[in-house]
Structure formats: structure tokens, C-alpha cells
């Protein structure tokens, strides 16, 4: 028989932390905490299999479930001395969602369930606090109505406002038991008005309504959006946790809060959290009241005069510290916990792996290794390579002048400038128009996810470090400033004002997520520091990884960045990029448009010294590391003169009439440039171009050897070939130039000649090509285009639909299409290795910095990947992780 329900409480549980798939993250965590002997209110988890059953059976439950829930309710009753539905000692419950992957705030929770017109009186009696009882009941009606009955909060808030006005008070806290009692009558009337039915009084009916609603919340639009952004499969489903209520709003020795076992922004080893005295759970995360610090240290750091939990509730604080230390040691990772204190007694309500910034992820991984908690390999595996991106991007230049208009909490680091948007939809629209956006909200809610996704950074005027905005922004790796109370937002007029200035939608704003500063206008950004934990983890990764990581670089700044980011060499130097500068462009145009050899030679003679100078600089910067230089691969149309002035200029340089240039341009016009006169076809038609480049390379190598003593071994690469004879012809020219330069200079340069593999035919014929090519570099951008007949420049109009419909698993220009393009690579690898064992193989192009593609390259046993300099650290870490995974699967 299938077990649908797992209980936990009183030092033991039927489940455990390794049953995440079945119990969801929250359920598994509650079970594990109970097993560890931590104080957890007793309860039970209804499994994710019930969710699957529910959706496969027209939202009905398995027949056995009702009886299982009944038994589990009895279990809670015995441990609490209360009974669900009892009128004297009523058991009150929370009904909580809990998916396998954490989806903070995305799904619904109902608290105080089991209250009705009768049990509320028992609660008042038993607690000796009428106000507390009626406040709890009205909260329950609000939450239940919103989650289960679909009646929005504003219906009730309006009633509260109206009542406060009538009573002449400003704050909810000024309302007493009688006020709430009256409001409950009004609330219930609202429910009848909105749903046509009375608010359910029977606890059983309430319970099943809530359970069905939580399962139902798996398919709300916001949950679907969140899963899409975070790549969580829809078929995982959620579990439902039903748990005895404990109350943080029972008076001055009651409290509720959330905490991280380490600082989630910096990773520092210090308990970091927020709490509210006399409050119920949601108050902290919802950003309704700005919470207080848990420790004295962070209270002082924040300069707050509100007491910390350490001073307000010292005994509970000490117990809480022990519990968090135990959890961190047990899970061997930073935990994010939720807790409530009821009349001086601590209750743990949730534990999960804490979301953290990439700075913190690095620091925690390195620190925990040094503390002996985890092994180096685990530290490497724990940092998401893509998250390094955040560290590699600019921060606000420390010396730039800042016009700070307000300071809030530094909720998620990094800096961003953008135009102000006041709603999520607006942010998304502006982003779609190619603008950079800062989303400004009083506070964010799960309905704003798409706007936060679209924005460069998020600013809120309310809420703390654990508010919704802060948690979500950190998860997305975006800068965020919360609780910037000095800013007044006026949604109705789409303006905000601070420091006496009014800002409109579209005005420029800069956020510094590291300091919490909100700055007027756009501002200079500075380059990142790559020391400390970053350097340590990278060193560990380098010791582990098998593949080389090279950079695609042609300019001196790119080459310097490549070295700074730890590249093992240059894997792709695109020489055509060296020709784009204005002083060279005319010479290049002259070369292309010349209609005879003499004209071309004259142009090439101008280019030779420039090219030689380029290579000298590049070789010097790379200091003996390998450099792969690709012969000219012109996107011809990009080089051709367009305007009359440009045509005249070339005509003059060539000494021919402009009409002649125009007719030559007409000759060169192509219907389909992607399949046209490009790649090695140019070197076949005009070998003197390749000869000039080869000469520049060899002469530069000789010169650098002379200057620095460093031996340069250039790797020369031909672009886009389709056949071995094509390669052989070009290679023969290069070899001849090598001999000539050696004779002229008396210096033989060690070099190799290889080729790009960018056409299916080159892959299929890799066996014979490898007989003469010393190395192959799979150019997966073009290989994807040629394999799929998909032009990268034109695909955007339909590619999105292909991915959305599941025709393609992902954008093939971002992650390599393993099944198709990947098979061509695999064939090329196999055939070239068979012909020339030990042949050097790599890939270059956008894919070279994509972790999923890197894992695929590791499987194929490639020697290197080459990617843009900024992605080199990502690739180094991803390559190390790929090596570790391959080793682990070999030993399985
Ligand atoms: P989420 O998944 O959005 O974090 P939770 O299920 O954790 O939602 O519930 C939100 C908050 O409700 C918790 O942080 C906690 O403060 C409160 N809560 C949940 N269950 C209980 C309970 N049994 N007793 C008291 N408070 C609870
Ligand atoms: Mg929670
Ligand atoms: Mg190409």
C-alpha cells in the first residue's frame, strides 16, 4: 500500500532529509529537525505523490488519504494534548506548501486553521488573551479567504481602514479584542458577499479546503513563472505540511523570525537574521514592519536602537544559536531557518540551504573547506559557475562622485544603473525595448517576479534584508537595496521623490547593492578584484580540471583580460577584427576591391607592418602561452564601403574611378553571404592574403624571441573549410612562407597549422583532414548554423517559439545542441583521433563558456575550450566540475 502521509514531532519522524523528492524540501527539513531532537511543532507531510495523483485524477485525492490524515491528526493531538475540532482544547494548524526545490513565497500557507466562532472563545480562554484570539481568527479568515476562496486581501483591509477611521485610530495595534470581534462579523459578511457562501465553520472542511488549495497553488501563474525562470520541472509537484500552530504573537516573550547561519551577502561566519517581538510569521517576510537584528553585533552594525533578540530574549537566543550550529554542522552547509518563540519557548519551523550571493557562495565554500566541514572537491562543486558572472562584472568606481539621494539596506550586492520603472509590467516592457531598468517598488510581492527578472536592479522603500525583494534579488544575482525609507513613491503619478528631487518614470538611477546607496543618474563602474576566496577556489579548480581553458581574444585589452582571468592561452584570434580600425579599413577595402594582383599586393604591403605589430603585442602580452591565430575570415559585406564618400576614398586609394568600384561592388554582392565567399574560400582565391598574414605572424615571432627571449609557437588556423585539398593548399602556402622567413631571418619558428571545423562536411571528413592538420577547433557557432540551416542573425523571430514548444530543448546558440550538432562534433573527434592519435582538439565560440557545453566537451575528451575573456573563470570552474562529475560516474 502506498504511504501518503509521514508524521514528525517529539524527537522523531517517519521521514528524513534524504526523502526530499517525496516530502518536499520543507517536509524533509521538518522531519530531519525532529530526528535531530530539535523542538519542532508536531505535524505531518502529505507527499508529492498525492500532488501527482491529484492532477492526474481531476483534482481528487487518493481514497485512503482521508483515513491517513485522520490518524495523523490523532498523532498531533496526543503530543499537544489538544484535538482538532474540539471546542474546549482546540488544535490549531498551519497548512504549508513545500516543493522539492525551494520557491520562496511562491506558494501558499494558511495559519491558525481550525478557528471558528466557537473555538476562538476557547483560544481566548486558554491563552487568557482575548485580543490575541480574535486577531488570530481575523488573520485566519483573511488568509483562508485569499488562498482558498480567492477573495483578495483588499476587501478586508478596506474594512479595517474604515473601522479605524470610525474609531479615530491610526494603527492596527490600537485596536482591541472588541474591535476585532466586530471586524470579524464584517469579514464574514464580505465572504458571503464575495463568494455567496458563509465562511466555513467546520474545521474539517477548512482543512480539506486548505490542502486542496495548496496543491492547487502549484499551478498558479506566479508559480509557473518562477519555475520557468529557475528551471524547475512542472511534474515535481508540491507536498503539503500540516502542523500544530505555535504563536509568536502571544505577548512580550513571544517572537518570530528568520535567520541565516552565515551572512548571506558576504558569507561571513556570523549568525545573521531578523525578528519581531509579538508577531506572527508572515509579518517578517512580508516587509510590513521593519524587523530587528537577532544578534547584538548586527544591531550595532546597523546602528539600530531597537533591542536585538540577544538582549530581549537571552535564554531563547542561546538555545537558538545552539540549534543553528547543530543544523549547519549536520547539513554541512549554510542554513536558512525560520523560528517562532511562544511564551519563551523556542520552536523551529523550517530549515533549508540558504540562498546566497556569489560572493558569499565563494566565501562559504572556501571557509567550510578550511574548517574541515567539506572537502575541496565539494567546495568546487558547490559554486555555480554561472554565478561568477556577478563577480566579474563592474562595480561602482570607488572614486566616482556619487549624488546619493537615499540609503537603504545593502540587500544584494553589485551595482547597476537604469531607467526607473514603477511596475513589473512596465519594467518588462522597457526591457523588451532594449532599455536597462531599475524596478522601484514600495515593496515587492511574488507577482512582481517577471519585473524583477527584467530589471538590472531592484529598489524598495520598505522591508528588511530578508524581505521578498531581498531574497529574490539575491537568488537572481541582481543588485538590490531595500527599506530606503527616505524615498517616497507615488504610484498614481509614476514619480518618486527623495532629497528634494522628484524622479519620473524613465529617469536614470544607480543602485549600489554593496552599500545600500541610491544614486541619482548613471555612474562610472570599475573593474572587479579577483583576489581572496575567488583566487583560492580558482586555484583548486585549476588543480582538478583536465581541459585547458583558452580565451577568444585579438586586441591587447582582450589579451590582458584573458591573462587576468587565468586563460591558458588564446584559442581564437580573429584577425578580421584587427582590420576594423579606421586607418586600416581603407587598406582592407583596397585589398578586397582591387581587381588585379598588383592592386592587392599594394594594399597588402600597407597591412603587413600593422599586422606584424599586432602580433608582436599579442605574443608579448601572452608571454609564451599558446596563441591560435585564425587566418582572415571576412564577413565580406561588413568590410565593403557603403556610402558615396567611402567609395570615393577607396577609389582614390586604388587610383581608379568610383564607377569601377561600384561595378566591383556589384560583382561581390551575394544573395546568401552565409553560404558565400567566406572562410578559407578567400585564401584559395587570393593566396597572397594568407601569405601576408603568415609572414606577419612569423616575423612577429622572430621579433618577440629577439626582444624577450621567449620562444613563440604560433598555431595557425584556417577558417571554414569543407575539404582536405582545400586545407592542404593553404597549408602549403603557410609552410613556404615559414621557410622564406627562416631563410631571411636565420630563425626557424616552431609552428603548427590546423583548421576550424565549422561545416558538417569537415566533421564527416575529419579523418582525412587530420592527416595534414595538427589540430582541429570546432567552431560551434557556424557548425550550428550549417548543421541546422539556421542563421543566427535571422533566427530570433522564430527560435523562441521553437524552445517554448519544446521542439528544441534550448537556444542552440547558447547551449550546444548535443543530439545534432554535438553528434557532428563527436564524429569529428572520433574520426580525427583514429587518423592521428593525440591530435589536439578544442572548441571555440560562444559555447566555449557555457557550463553545459563544457560538460559535454569533457565527455568527448576535448583538450580545450575557448571562450570570451570574461567567461574564462566560469569555464575554469565548469571544467573542474565536469572533471569531477566524470570521475564520479566512472567509479559508479
Ligand atoms: P514559505 O514557504 O513561504 O516560507 P511557510 O510555510 O514557511 O511559507 O510559512 C510562512 C510562515 O508562517 C513561517 O515562516 C512561519 O513564521 C509561519 N508558520 C508556518 N507554520 C507555522 C506554525 N506551525 N506555527 C507558527 N507559525 C507558522
Ligand atoms: Mg518558510
Ligand atoms: Mg566561423
Short mmCIF file of N, CA, C and O in Angstrom, two decimals, residues 646-761:
data_model
loop_
_atom_site.label_atom_id
_atom_site.label_comp_id
_atom_site.label_asym_id
_atom_site.label_seq_id
_atom_site.Cartn_x
_atom_site.Cartn_y
_atom_site.Cartn_z
N UNK A 646 32.73 56.89 -48.75
CA UNK A 646 33.60 55.72 -48.54
C UNK A 646 34.07 55.16 -49.88
O UNK A 646 35.23 54.77 -50.05
N UNK A 647 33.17 55.13 -50.85
CA UNK A 647 33.51 54.61 -52.17
C UNK A 647 34.58 55.50 -52.82
O UNK A 647 35.58 55.01 -53.35
N UNK A 648 34.40 56.81 -52.70
CA UNK A 648 35.38 57.74 -53.26
C UNK A 648 36.75 57.54 -52.63
O UNK A 648 37.78 57.56 -53.31
N UNK A 649 36.75 57.34 -51.34
CA UNK A 649 38.00 57.18 -50.62
C UNK A 649 38.77 55.96 -51.13
O UNK A 649 39.98 56.03 -51.39
N UNK A 650 38.06 54.85 -51.28
CA UNK A 650 38.72 53.64 -51.78
C UNK A 650 39.16 53.83 -53.23
O UNK A 650 40.26 53.41 -53.61
N UNK A 651 38.32 54.50 -54.02
CA UNK A 651 38.65 54.72 -55.43
C UNK A 651 39.96 55.51 -55.54
O UNK A 651 40.84 55.18 -56.33
N UNK A 652 40.06 56.52 -54.67
CA UNK A 652 41.27 57.33 -54.70
C UNK A 652 42.50 56.51 -54.31
O UNK A 652 43.53 56.57 -54.96
N UNK A 653 42.35 55.71 -53.24
CA UNK A 653 43.47 54.89 -52.78
C UNK A 653 43.91 53.91 -53.87
O UNK A 653 45.09 53.63 -54.03
N UNK A 654 42.94 53.40 -54.61
CA UNK A 654 43.27 52.44 -55.65
C UNK A 654 43.64 53.12 -56.97
O UNK A 654 44.09 52.47 -57.90
N UNK A 655 43.37 54.42 -57.05
CA UNK A 655 43.66 55.16 -58.27
C UNK A 655 42.76 54.76 -59.42
O UNK A 655 43.20 54.65 -60.57
N UNK A 656 41.51 54.46 -59.13
CA UNK A 656 40.57 54.11 -60.19
C UNK A 656 39.31 54.96 -60.04
O UNK A 656 39.06 55.50 -58.96
N UNK A 657 38.52 55.11 -61.09
CA UNK A 657 37.28 55.88 -60.96
C UNK A 657 36.26 55.19 -60.05
O UNK A 657 36.27 53.95 -59.95
N UNK A 658 35.42 56.00 -59.43
CA UNK A 658 34.43 55.46 -58.50
C UNK A 658 33.51 54.45 -59.17
O UNK A 658 33.08 53.47 -58.56
N UNK A 659 33.20 54.68 -60.46
CA UNK A 659 32.29 53.74 -61.16
C UNK A 659 32.87 52.33 -61.15
O UNK A 659 32.15 51.34 -61.05
N UNK A 660 34.17 52.28 -61.25
CA UNK A 660 34.84 50.97 -61.28
C UNK A 660 34.58 50.25 -59.94
O UNK A 660 34.31 49.05 -59.91
N UNK A 661 34.72 51.00 -58.86
CA UNK A 661 34.47 50.42 -57.53
C UNK A 661 33.03 49.93 -57.46
O UNK A 661 32.74 48.84 -56.98
N UNK A 662 32.11 50.78 -57.96
CA UNK A 662 30.70 50.41 -57.88
C UNK A 662 30.44 49.11 -58.65
O UNK A 662 29.69 48.24 -58.19
N UNK A 663 31.06 48.95 -59.79
CA UNK A 663 30.77 47.73 -60.54
C UNK A 663 31.41 46.53 -59.85
O UNK A 663 30.88 45.43 -59.84
N UNK A 664 32.58 46.76 -59.23
CA UNK A 664 33.24 45.68 -58.48
C UNK A 664 32.36 45.28 -57.28
O UNK A 664 32.19 44.11 -56.96
N UNK A 665 31.77 46.29 -56.65
CA UNK A 665 30.85 46.02 -55.52
C UNK A 665 29.68 45.17 -55.99
O UNK A 665 29.26 44.24 -55.30
N UNK A 666 29.17 45.50 -57.17
CA UNK A 666 28.05 44.73 -57.70
C UNK A 666 28.46 43.28 -57.93
O UNK A 666 27.71 42.34 -57.65
N UNK A 667 29.70 43.09 -58.42
CA UNK A 667 30.20 41.72 -58.62
C UNK A 667 30.23 40.94 -57.33
O UNK A 667 29.99 39.74 -57.30
N UNK A 668 30.60 41.63 -56.27
CA UNK A 668 30.82 40.94 -54.99
C UNK A 668 29.52 40.71 -54.22
O UNK A 668 29.51 39.98 -53.23
N UNK A 669 28.43 41.37 -54.64
CA UNK A 669 27.18 41.24 -53.88
C UNK A 669 26.72 39.79 -53.89
O UNK A 669 26.77 39.12 -54.92
N UNK A 670 26.30 39.33 -52.72
CA UNK A 670 25.91 37.92 -52.62
C UNK A 670 24.44 37.82 -52.22
O UNK A 670 23.97 38.61 -51.41
N UNK A 671 23.77 36.81 -52.73
CA UNK A 671 22.38 36.56 -52.34
C UNK A 671 22.37 35.96 -50.94
O UNK A 671 21.53 36.28 -50.11
N UNK A 672 23.33 35.11 -50.67
CA UNK A 672 23.34 34.43 -49.39
C UNK A 672 24.76 34.41 -48.81
O UNK A 672 25.48 33.43 -48.92
N UNK A 673 25.14 35.53 -48.18
CA UNK A 673 26.53 35.67 -47.74
C UNK A 673 26.97 34.55 -46.78
O UNK A 673 28.13 34.17 -46.76
N UNK A 674 26.01 34.02 -46.00
CA UNK A 674 26.39 32.97 -45.05
C UNK A 674 26.95 31.74 -45.76
O UNK A 674 27.75 31.00 -45.22
N UNK A 675 26.46 31.51 -46.96
CA UNK A 675 26.95 30.36 -47.73
C UNK A 675 27.81 30.84 -48.89
O UNK A 675 27.95 30.14 -49.90
N UNK A 676 28.38 32.02 -48.74
CA UNK A 676 29.05 32.62 -49.89
C UNK A 676 30.56 32.63 -49.81
O UNK A 676 31.19 31.67 -49.34
N UNK A 677 31.11 33.74 -50.25
CA UNK A 677 32.56 33.90 -50.41
C UNK A 677 33.17 34.23 -49.05
O UNK A 677 33.42 35.39 -48.74
N UNK A 678 33.36 33.23 -48.26
CA UNK A 678 33.84 33.48 -46.90
C UNK A 678 34.82 32.38 -46.51
O UNK A 678 35.10 31.48 -47.28
N UNK A 679 35.31 32.45 -45.28
CA UNK A 679 36.18 31.41 -44.75
C UNK A 679 37.41 31.24 -45.62
O UNK A 679 37.95 32.19 -46.19
N UNK A 680 37.86 30.00 -45.75
CA UNK A 680 39.09 29.72 -46.49
C UNK A 680 38.92 29.97 -47.98
O UNK A 680 39.91 29.95 -48.72
N UNK A 681 37.67 30.16 -48.42
CA UNK A 681 37.46 30.42 -49.85
C UNK A 681 38.24 31.65 -50.30
O UNK A 681 38.69 31.73 -51.44
N UNK A 682 38.42 32.58 -49.37
CA UNK A 682 39.15 33.80 -49.68
C UNK A 682 40.64 33.48 -49.93
O UNK A 682 41.25 33.96 -50.88
N UNK A 683 41.20 32.65 -49.04
CA UNK A 683 42.61 32.30 -49.16
C UNK A 683 42.86 31.46 -50.42
O UNK A 683 43.95 31.49 -50.99
N UNK A 684 41.86 30.70 -50.83
CA UNK A 684 42.00 29.91 -52.06
C UNK A 684 42.00 30.85 -53.27
O UNK A 684 42.81 30.72 -54.17
N UNK A 685 41.10 31.83 -53.26
CA UNK A 685 41.01 32.75 -54.39
C UNK A 685 42.19 33.72 -54.41
O UNK A 685 42.72 34.04 -55.46
N UNK A 686 42.57 34.20 -53.23
CA UNK A 686 43.65 35.20 -53.15
C UNK A 686 44.71 34.76 -52.14
O UNK A 686 44.78 35.29 -51.03
N UNK A 687 45.56 33.79 -52.53
CA UNK A 687 46.51 33.24 -51.56
C UNK A 687 47.44 34.30 -50.98
O UNK A 687 47.95 34.13 -49.87
N UNK A 688 47.64 35.38 -51.68
CA UNK A 688 48.59 36.39 -51.18
C UNK A 688 48.14 37.01 -49.87
O UNK A 688 48.95 37.52 -49.09
N UNK A 689 46.81 36.94 -49.57
CA UNK A 689 46.35 37.46 -48.29
C UNK A 689 46.85 36.57 -47.15
O UNK A 689 47.42 37.04 -46.17
N UNK A 690 46.66 35.26 -47.32
CA UNK A 690 47.14 34.32 -46.31
C UNK A 690 48.66 34.41 -46.18
O UNK A 690 49.21 34.33 -45.08
N UNK A 691 49.31 34.61 -47.30
CA UNK A 691 50.78 34.71 -47.25
C UNK A 691 51.22 35.93 -46.46
O UNK A 691 52.15 35.86 -45.65
N UNK A 692 50.54 37.04 -46.67
CA UNK A 692 50.89 38.24 -45.91
C UNK A 692 50.69 37.98 -44.42
O UNK A 692 51.54 38.33 -43.59
N UNK A 693 49.58 37.34 -44.05
CA UNK A 693 49.32 37.09 -42.63
C UNK A 693 50.35 36.14 -42.04
O UNK A 693 50.84 36.36 -40.93
N UNK A 694 50.68 35.10 -42.78
CA UNK A 694 51.67 34.14 -42.29
C UNK A 694 53.01 34.86 -42.07
O UNK A 694 53.67 34.67 -41.04
N UNK A 695 53.36 35.69 -43.02
CA UNK A 695 54.62 36.43 -42.88
C UNK A 695 54.58 37.31 -41.62
O UNK A 695 55.52 37.33 -40.83
N UNK A 696 53.47 38.02 -41.42
CA UNK A 696 53.35 38.88 -40.24
C UNK A 696 53.51 38.04 -38.96
O UNK A 696 54.18 38.46 -38.01
N UNK A 697 52.90 36.88 -38.95
CA UNK A 697 52.97 36.01 -37.75
C UNK A 697 54.42 35.57 -37.49
O UNK A 697 54.94 35.69 -36.38
N UNK A 698 55.09 35.05 -38.54
CA UNK A 698 56.44 34.50 -38.33
C UNK A 698 57.42 35.62 -37.99
O UNK A 698 58.27 35.47 -37.12
N UNK A 699 57.30 36.73 -38.69
CA UNK A 699 58.23 37.83 -38.39
C UNK A 699 58.02 38.36 -36.96
O UNK A 699 58.98 38.69 -36.27
N UNK A 700 56.76 38.39 -36.54
CA UNK A 700 56.48 38.83 -35.17
C UNK A 700 57.09 37.85 -34.17
O UNK A 700 57.67 38.27 -33.16
N UNK A 701 56.97 36.56 -34.44
CA UNK A 701 57.51 35.55 -33.52
C UNK A 701 59.03 35.72 -33.40
O UNK A 701 59.59 35.67 -32.29
N UNK A 702 59.68 35.95 -34.53
CA UNK A 702 61.14 36.14 -34.52
C UNK A 702 61.49 37.39 -33.69
O UNK A 702 62.39 37.37 -32.86
N UNK A 703 60.73 38.45 -33.93
CA UNK A 703 60.99 39.72 -33.24
C UNK A 703 60.81 39.58 -31.72
O UNK A 703 61.62 40.07 -30.93
N UNK A 704 59.74 38.88 -31.31
CA UNK A 704 59.49 38.72 -29.87
C UNK A 704 60.57 37.87 -29.23
O UNK A 704 61.03 38.12 -28.12
N UNK A 705 61.02 36.83 -29.97
CA UNK A 705 62.11 36.00 -29.46
C UNK A 705 63.35 36.88 -29.24
O UNK A 705 64.04 36.77 -28.23
N UNK A 706 63.57 37.77 -30.19
CA UNK A 706 64.74 38.64 -30.09
C UNK A 706 64.62 39.59 -28.89
O UNK A 706 65.53 39.77 -28.12
N UNK A 707 63.40 40.13 -28.72
CA UNK A 707 63.21 41.12 -27.66
C UNK A 707 63.17 40.50 -26.27
O UNK A 707 63.68 41.05 -25.32
N UNK A 708 62.47 39.39 -26.14
CA UNK A 708 62.20 38.87 -24.80
C UNK A 708 62.89 37.54 -24.52
O UNK A 708 62.88 37.07 -23.39
N UNK A 709 63.38 36.89 -25.55
CA UNK A 709 63.99 35.59 -25.36
C UNK A 709 62.94 34.49 -25.26
O UNK A 709 63.25 33.30 -25.19
N UNK A 710 61.67 34.88 -25.26
CA UNK A 710 60.58 33.91 -25.13
C UNK A 710 60.31 33.27 -26.49
O UNK A 710 60.13 33.96 -27.48
N UNK A 711 60.29 31.93 -26.51
CA UNK A 711 60.03 31.23 -27.77
C UNK A 711 58.52 31.22 -28.03
O UNK A 711 57.74 30.78 -27.19
N UNK A 712 58.11 31.74 -29.17
CA UNK A 712 56.69 31.76 -29.51
C UNK A 712 56.39 30.62 -30.47
O UNK A 712 57.13 30.41 -31.42
N UNK A 713 55.34 29.86 -30.17
CA UNK A 713 54.95 28.77 -31.07
C UNK A 713 53.56 29.06 -31.62
O UNK A 713 52.57 28.59 -31.06
N UNK A 714 53.47 29.81 -32.67
CA UNK A 714 52.14 30.14 -33.18
C UNK A 714 51.42 28.90 -33.71
O UNK A 714 52.04 27.98 -34.25
N UNK A 715 50.11 28.94 -33.49
CA UNK A 715 49.26 27.90 -34.07
C UNK A 715 48.40 28.61 -35.10
O UNK A 715 47.62 29.50 -34.75
N UNK A 716 48.56 28.24 -36.34
CA UNK A 716 47.85 28.95 -37.41
C UNK A 716 46.65 28.11 -37.85
O UNK A 716 46.75 26.89 -38.02
N UNK A 717 45.52 28.78 -37.99
CA UNK A 717 44.28 28.03 -38.18
C UNK A 717 43.52 28.57 -39.39
O UNK A 717 43.38 29.78 -39.55
N UNK A 718 43.03 27.67 -40.21
CA UNK A 718 42.25 28.10 -41.38
C UNK A 718 40.76 28.06 -41.02
O UNK A 718 40.31 27.15 -40.34
N UNK A 719 40.01 29.06 -41.49
CA UNK A 719 38.58 29.10 -41.16
C UNK A 719 37.72 28.32 -42.15
O UNK A 719 38.09 28.17 -43.31
N UNK A 720 36.58 27.88 -41.68
CA UNK A 720 35.52 27.33 -42.52
C UNK A 720 36.01 26.55 -43.74
O UNK A 720 35.96 27.05 -44.86
N UNK A 721 36.49 25.35 -43.52
CA UNK A 721 36.89 24.54 -44.69
C UNK A 721 35.87 23.45 -44.93
O UNK A 721 35.05 23.12 -44.06
N UNK A 722 35.91 22.89 -46.14
CA UNK A 722 35.00 21.79 -46.45
C UNK A 722 35.73 20.55 -46.96
O UNK A 722 35.14 19.50 -47.09
N UNK A 723 37.06 20.66 -47.25
CA UNK A 723 37.75 19.52 -47.85
C UNK A 723 39.24 19.54 -47.54
O UNK A 723 39.83 20.60 -47.36
N UNK A 724 39.81 18.35 -47.51
CA UNK A 724 41.25 18.25 -47.23
C UNK A 724 42.10 18.98 -48.26
O UNK A 724 43.03 19.71 -47.88
N UNK A 725 41.85 18.81 -49.57
CA UNK A 725 42.71 19.51 -50.54
C UNK A 725 42.69 21.02 -50.34
O UNK A 725 43.71 21.69 -50.57
N UNK A 726 41.57 21.55 -49.92
CA UNK A 726 41.44 22.98 -49.64
C UNK A 726 42.43 23.37 -48.53
O UNK A 726 43.20 24.31 -48.65
N UNK A 727 42.40 22.58 -47.45
CA UNK A 727 43.32 22.83 -46.34
C UNK A 727 44.78 22.68 -46.80
O UNK A 727 45.62 23.51 -46.47
N UNK A 728 45.04 21.63 -47.55
CA UNK A 728 46.42 21.35 -47.97
C UNK A 728 46.99 22.51 -48.80
O UNK A 728 48.17 22.87 -48.64
N UNK A 729 46.17 23.07 -49.67
CA UNK A 729 46.64 24.19 -50.50
C UNK A 729 47.09 25.36 -49.64
O UNK A 729 48.15 25.95 -49.86
N UNK A 730 46.26 25.68 -48.64
CA UNK A 730 46.59 26.84 -47.80
C UNK A 730 47.80 26.53 -46.93
O UNK A 730 48.70 27.35 -46.76
N UNK A 731 47.82 25.29 -46.40
CA UNK A 731 48.94 24.91 -45.53
C UNK A 731 50.26 25.00 -46.31
O UNK A 731 51.28 25.46 -45.78
N UNK A 732 50.24 24.59 -47.57
CA UNK A 732 51.47 24.63 -48.39
C UNK A 732 51.97 26.07 -48.50
O UNK A 732 53.18 26.33 -48.41
N UNK A 733 51.05 27.02 -48.66
CA UNK A 733 51.45 28.43 -48.74
C UNK A 733 52.10 28.88 -47.43
O UNK A 733 53.12 29.57 -47.41
N UNK A 734 51.46 28.51 -46.30
CA UNK A 734 51.98 28.90 -44.99
C UNK A 734 53.38 28.31 -44.79
O UNK A 734 54.32 29.00 -44.36
N UNK A 735 53.52 27.02 -45.12
CA UNK A 735 54.81 26.35 -44.94
C UNK A 735 55.89 27.04 -45.78
O UNK A 735 57.03 27.23 -45.31
N UNK A 736 55.52 27.44 -46.99
CA UNK A 736 56.51 28.10 -47.85
C UNK A 736 56.97 29.42 -47.25
O UNK A 736 58.16 29.74 -47.24
N UNK A 737 56.03 30.18 -46.71
CA UNK A 737 56.38 31.47 -46.08
C UNK A 737 57.28 31.21 -44.86
O UNK A 737 58.24 31.95 -44.62
N UNK A 738 56.95 30.15 -44.11
CA UNK A 738 57.76 29.83 -42.93
C UNK A 738 59.21 29.61 -43.33
O UNK A 738 60.14 30.11 -42.69
N UNK A 739 59.40 28.87 -44.43
CA UNK A 739 60.77 28.60 -44.91
C UNK A 739 61.44 29.90 -45.34
O UNK A 739 62.59 30.17 -44.98
N UNK A 740 60.69 30.73 -46.07
CA UNK A 740 61.27 32.00 -46.54
C UNK A 740 61.71 32.87 -45.36
O UNK A 740 62.84 33.39 -45.33
N UNK A 741 60.81 33.01 -44.38
CA UNK A 741 61.14 33.88 -43.24
C UNK A 741 62.34 33.31 -42.48
O UNK A 741 63.22 34.05 -42.02
N UNK A 742 62.39 31.97 -42.36
CA UNK A 742 63.52 31.34 -41.67
C UNK A 742 64.82 31.68 -42.38
O UNK A 742 65.84 31.98 -41.76
N UNK A 743 64.77 31.62 -43.74
CA UNK A 743 65.98 31.95 -44.50
C UNK A 743 66.36 33.42 -44.33
O UNK A 743 67.51 33.76 -44.09
N UNK A 744 65.34 34.28 -44.41
CA UNK A 744 65.61 35.71 -44.32
C UNK A 744 66.17 36.12 -42.96
O UNK A 744 67.04 36.98 -42.85
N UNK A 745 65.64 35.50 -41.89
CA UNK A 745 66.00 35.94 -40.54
C UNK A 745 67.01 35.03 -39.88
O UNK A 745 67.53 35.34 -38.81
N UNK A 746 67.20 33.85 -40.46
CA UNK A 746 68.09 32.89 -39.83
C UNK A 746 67.49 32.27 -38.59
O UNK A 746 68.17 31.68 -37.75
N UNK A 747 66.17 32.41 -38.43
CA UNK A 747 65.46 31.91 -37.25
C UNK A 747 64.30 31.03 -37.70
O UNK A 747 63.42 31.52 -38.38
N UNK A 748 64.29 29.76 -37.31
CA UNK A 748 63.13 28.91 -37.64
C UNK A 748 62.12 29.03 -36.50
O UNK A 748 62.48 28.86 -35.33
N UNK A 749 60.89 29.37 -36.83
CA UNK A 749 59.84 29.48 -35.80
C UNK A 749 59.09 28.15 -35.72
O UNK A 749 58.64 27.64 -36.74
N UNK A 750 59.01 27.57 -34.48
CA UNK A 750 58.21 26.35 -34.38
C UNK A 750 56.73 26.71 -34.49
O UNK A 750 56.26 27.61 -33.82
N UNK A 751 56.00 26.05 -35.34
CA UNK A 751 54.59 26.41 -35.52
C UNK A 751 53.80 25.17 -35.94
O UNK A 751 54.38 24.16 -36.32
N UNK A 752 52.50 25.27 -35.82
CA UNK A 752 51.64 24.21 -36.33
C UNK A 752 50.53 24.85 -37.16
O UNK A 752 50.22 26.03 -36.99
N UNK A 753 49.97 24.07 -38.05
CA UNK A 753 48.83 24.54 -38.84
C UNK A 753 47.66 23.57 -38.62
O UNK A 753 47.82 22.36 -38.74
N UNK A 754 46.55 24.13 -38.26
CA UNK A 754 45.34 23.31 -38.06
C UNK A 754 44.16 24.00 -38.67
O UNK A 754 44.30 25.00 -39.39
N UNK A 755 42.97 23.53 -38.37
CA UNK A 755 41.81 24.13 -39.01
C UNK A 755 40.60 24.16 -38.10
O UNK A 755 40.48 23.39 -37.16
N UNK A 756 39.71 25.08 -38.42
CA UNK A 756 38.41 25.09 -37.78
C UNK A 756 37.56 24.00 -38.43
O UNK A 756 37.72 23.72 -39.61
N UNK A 757 36.65 23.43 -37.64
CA UNK A 757 35.65 22.52 -38.21
C UNK A 757 34.31 23.21 -38.00
O UNK A 757 33.84 23.35 -36.87
N UNK A 758 33.75 23.71 -39.08
CA UNK A 758 32.54 24.53 -38.97
C UNK A 758 31.46 24.11 -39.95
O UNK A 758 30.41 24.75 -40.02
N UNK A 759 31.75 23.07 -40.73
CA UNK A 759 30.73 22.58 -41.66
C UNK A 759 30.54 21.09 -41.39
O UNK A 759 31.48 20.41 -40.98
N UNK A 760 29.34 20.59 -41.62
CA UNK A 760 29.14 19.15 -41.44
C UNK A 760 30.13 18.34 -42.26
O UNK A 760 30.65 17.33 -41.81
N UNK A 761 30.46 18.82 -43.47
CA UNK A 761 31.36 18.05 -44.32
C UNK A 761 32.76 17.95 -43.69
O UNK A 761 33.40 16.91 -43.75
#
